[in-house]
Amino acid sequence: MHITMISRRHMMLGATSLAALALAGCTTTKPTIPVAPPAPAIPPEYLAMYAAIPDERFPIPAARIDLVDPIYWRQEVANITGEKPGVVVVDTPNRFLYWTMENGRAMRYGVGIGREGFAWEGRGHIAYGREWPTWTPPSDMIKRQPELEPYRHGMEPGPENPLGARALYIHKGNRDTLYRLHGNMDANSIGKAVSSGCVRLLFQDVIDLYDRVRWGAPIVVVQ
């Protein structure tokens, strides 16, 4: 009887110790979830710059500039291009487009560069532009992407049209280079090399550029 009582006491003490250890174990191994730092607030002037444009032919939503590196947000900078005022300069490697202005300043835009964006370099001029243009894919593009065959004779304007809200058409002499500056609302493409297209700007940026450029303005494309 005495031995049984002692054994029972040991078992109870042992069970209590194990429970205490288990409880202690739960306390010490409780995972800690790291708290991500809050995303920096976008300055109000940029929110206004990239706000929705509801009175366009096709209403334009606000651009998702939270998905774009701030270095590619539109901003006035020193003119480092060496070009006189009134010239468009496309810095392909760095994904910048400059519109040169007076007093040594320039408006700089972030751009995305597609396959066709690497196909031409040098000097030309902006022959003309179009608001909400029709898009006609080149024959070489249709060969690579047969699903574009329905658009051989043109795709109607609209937000899904690859040229977007505006397009500027680049000529060299009397020859169309097939090089375009155009709109695109894929914020993830700005600052990157993407699969197709020429030089793309957010809709708000291509509209701003379109309103500044005069037809015949020189353009320099640096690869």
Coordinates of C-alpha atoms in Angstrom, one line a residue:
M1 CA 0.0 0.0 0.0
H2 CA 2.8 2.4 1.0
I3 CA 4.7 1.7 -2.2
T4 CA 1.6 2.2 -4.3
M5 CA 0.9 5.6 -2.7
I6 CA 4.5 6.7 -3.3
S7 CA 4.4 5.6 -6.9
R8 CA 1.1 7.4 -7.4
R9 CA 2.6 10.5 -5.8
H10 CA 5.6 10.3 -8.1
M11 CA 3.4 9.9 -11.1
M12 CA 1.3 12.9 -10.2
L13 CA 4.4 15.0 -9.6
G14 CA 5.9 13.8 -12.9
A15 CA 2.7 14.6 -14.7
T16 CA 2.6 18.1 -13.1
S17 CA 6.3 18.7 -14.2
L18 CA 5.6 17.6 -17.7
A19 CA 2.6 19.8 -18.0
A20 CA 4.7 22.7 -16.6
L21 CA 7.4 22.0 -19.2
A22 CA 4.9 21.7 -22.0
L23 CA 3.3 25.0 -20.9
A24 CA 6.8 26.6 -20.7
G25 CA 7.6 25.2 -24.1
C26 CA 4.5 26.8 -25.7
T27 CA 5.4 30.1 -24.1
T28 CA 9.0 30.2 -25.3
T29 CA 8.4 28.8 -28.8
K30 CA 5.5 31.1 -29.7
P31 CA 6.4 32.5 -33.2
T32 CA 6.8 36.2 -33.6
I33 CA 5.3 37.7 -36.8
P34 CA 7.4 40.5 -38.2
V35 CA 5.5 43.7 -38.9
A36 CA 6.2 45.2 -42.3
P37 CA 7.1 48.9 -42.2
P38 CA 4.3 51.0 -43.6
A39 CA 4.7 52.0 -47.2
P40 CA 5.9 55.6 -47.6
A41 CA 3.0 58.0 -48.3
I42 CA 2.9 59.3 -51.9
P43 CA 3.3 63.1 -51.9
P44 CA 0.0 64.8 -52.8
E45 CA 1.5 66.6 -55.8
Y46 CA 2.2 63.2 -57.4
L47 CA -1.3 61.9 -56.5
A48 CA -2.7 64.9 -58.3
M49 CA -0.3 64.4 -61.3
Y50 CA -1.4 60.8 -61.8
A51 CA -5.1 61.2 -60.8
A52 CA -8.0 59.9 -62.9
I53 CA -8.9 61.9 -66.0
P54 CA -12.6 61.3 -66.4
D55 CA -13.3 63.8 -69.2
E56 CA -11.1 62.0 -71.8
R57 CA -12.8 60.3 -74.8
F58 CA -12.3 57.1 -72.8
P59 CA -12.2 57.9 -69.0
I60 CA -8.7 57.2 -67.6
P61 CA -8.3 55.8 -64.1
A62 CA -5.7 57.0 -61.6
A63 CA -2.3 55.5 -62.4
R64 CA -0.9 52.9 -59.9
I65 CA 2.2 54.8 -59.2
D66 CA 2.6 52.9 -56.0
L67 CA 3.9 50.1 -58.3
V68 CA 6.4 52.3 -60.0
D69 CA 9.9 53.2 -58.6
P70 CA 9.6 56.9 -57.6
I71 CA 12.7 57.7 -59.8
Y72 CA 10.4 57.1 -62.8
W73 CA 7.7 59.5 -61.7
R74 CA 7.5 62.6 -63.9
Q75 CA 9.7 65.4 -62.7
E76 CA 11.5 68.5 -63.8
V77 CA 15.3 68.0 -63.7
A78 CA 18.5 69.5 -65.0
N79 CA 18.9 69.0 -68.8
I80 CA 21.8 66.6 -68.9
T81 CA 21.2 65.6 -72.5
G82 CA 23.3 68.3 -74.2
E83 CA 20.4 69.0 -76.5
K84 CA 18.9 72.4 -77.1
P85 CA 15.3 73.1 -75.9
G86 CA 12.5 71.5 -77.8
V87 CA 14.0 68.0 -78.3
V88 CA 12.8 64.6 -77.2
V89 CA 15.6 62.4 -76.0
V90 CA 15.0 58.7 -75.2
D91 CA 17.7 57.2 -72.9
T92 CA 16.9 53.5 -73.6
P93 CA 19.4 51.9 -71.2
N94 CA 18.2 54.0 -68.2
R95 CA 14.5 53.9 -69.2
F96 CA 14.1 57.7 -69.3
L97 CA 12.6 60.1 -71.8
Y98 CA 13.5 63.8 -71.6
W99 CA 11.7 66.8 -73.1
T100 CA 14.3 69.6 -73.1
M101 CA 13.2 73.0 -72.0
E102 CA 14.6 76.5 -71.5
N103 CA 17.0 77.6 -68.8
G104 CA 18.9 74.3 -68.8
R105 CA 15.9 72.3 -67.6
A106 CA 14.1 69.2 -68.8
M107 CA 10.9 67.2 -68.1
R108 CA 11.9 63.6 -67.4
Y109 CA 9.5 60.7 -67.7
G110 CA 9.9 57.0 -66.8
V111 CA 9.3 54.6 -69.7
G112 CA 9.1 51.0 -70.5
I113 CA 11.0 49.6 -73.5
G114 CA 9.7 46.8 -75.7
R115 CA 11.4 44.7 -78.3
E116 CA 10.6 47.3 -81.0
G117 CA 12.0 49.9 -78.7
F118 CA 15.5 48.5 -79.3
A119 CA 15.1 48.3 -83.1
W120 CA 16.0 51.9 -83.9
E121 CA 18.4 54.5 -82.7
G122 CA 19.8 57.8 -83.9
R123 CA 18.2 61.1 -84.9
G124 CA 14.8 61.7 -86.4
H125 CA 11.7 63.8 -85.9
I126 CA 8.3 63.5 -84.5
A127 CA 6.2 63.7 -87.7
Y128 CA 2.8 63.8 -86.0
G129 CA 0.7 62.5 -83.2
R130 CA -2.7 61.0 -82.6
E131 CA -5.2 61.1 -79.8
W132 CA -6.6 57.6 -79.0
P133 CA -5.1 56.2 -82.2
T134 CA -5.9 53.1 -84.2
W135 CA -3.2 50.4 -83.8
T136 CA -2.0 48.4 -86.8
P137 CA 0.6 45.7 -85.8
P138 CA 3.5 45.4 -88.3
S139 CA 3.6 42.2 -90.4
D140 CA 6.7 41.0 -88.6
M141 CA 4.8 41.2 -85.3
I142 CA 1.9 39.2 -86.7
K143 CA 4.3 36.5 -87.9
R144 CA 5.6 36.2 -84.3
Q145 CA 2.2 36.4 -82.8
P146 CA -0.4 34.9 -85.2
E147 CA -3.2 35.8 -82.7
L148 CA -2.8 39.4 -83.9
E149 CA -4.1 38.6 -87.4
P150 CA -7.6 40.0 -86.7
Y151 CA -5.9 43.4 -86.3
R152 CA -3.9 43.4 -89.5
H153 CA -6.0 46.3 -90.7
G154 CA -6.2 48.0 -87.4
M155 CA -7.6 47.8 -83.9
E156 CA -10.2 50.4 -82.8
P157 CA -9.1 53.0 -80.2
G158 CA -9.7 52.4 -76.6
P159 CA -8.0 51.7 -73.2
E160 CA -7.1 48.2 -74.3
N161 CA -5.5 49.4 -77.6
P162 CA -1.7 48.9 -77.3
L163 CA -1.1 52.5 -78.3
G164 CA -3.3 53.8 -75.5
A165 CA -4.4 57.4 -75.1
R166 CA -1.8 59.1 -77.3
A167 CA 0.9 58.1 -79.8
L168 CA 3.8 60.0 -81.4
Y169 CA 5.1 58.7 -84.7
I170 CA 8.8 59.0 -85.5
H171 CA 10.2 59.5 -89.0
K172 CA 13.7 59.9 -90.3
G173 CA 13.6 62.0 -93.4
N174 CA 10.5 60.9 -95.3
R175 CA 10.6 57.4 -93.9
D176 CA 8.5 56.0 -91.1
T177 CA 10.8 54.3 -88.7
L178 CA 7.9 52.3 -87.1
Y179 CA 9.2 53.7 -83.8
R180 CA 6.5 55.0 -81.5
L181 CA 6.1 56.8 -78.2
H182 CA 2.8 55.7 -76.8
G183 CA 0.6 55.3 -73.8
N184 CA 0.2 52.2 -71.6
M185 CA -1.5 51.7 -68.2
D186 CA 0.6 48.8 -67.1
A187 CA 2.5 50.5 -64.2
N188 CA 4.6 47.4 -63.7
S189 CA 6.2 47.9 -67.1
I190 CA 7.6 51.4 -66.4
G191 CA 11.4 51.3 -65.9
K192 CA 11.6 47.8 -67.4
A193 CA 12.2 46.0 -70.7
V194 CA 9.0 44.3 -71.7
S195 CA 8.0 41.8 -74.4
S196 CA 6.7 44.0 -77.2
G197 CA 5.9 47.6 -78.2
C198 CA 8.2 50.6 -78.6
V199 CA 8.5 53.3 -75.8
R200 CA 5.6 53.3 -73.4
L201 CA 4.6 55.9 -70.9
L202 CA 1.7 56.0 -68.4
F203 CA -1.4 57.6 -69.9
Q204 CA -1.0 60.7 -67.7
D205 CA 2.6 61.1 -68.9
V206 CA 2.1 60.5 -72.6
I207 CA -0.8 63.1 -72.5
D208 CA 1.6 65.6 -70.8
L209 CA 4.3 64.9 -73.4
Y210 CA 1.8 65.1 -76.3
D211 CA 0.7 68.6 -75.1
R212 CA 4.3 69.9 -75.1
V213 CA 5.7 68.5 -78.3
R214 CA 5.3 70.3 -81.7
W215 CA 5.2 68.2 -84.9
G216 CA 8.6 68.2 -86.5
A217 CA 10.4 68.3 -83.1
P218 CA 13.7 66.5 -83.2
I219 CA 14.1 63.2 -81.4
V220 CA 17.3 61.5 -80.3
V221 CA 17.2 57.8 -79.3
V222 CA 20.2 56.5 -77.5
Q223 CA 20.7 52.7 -77.2

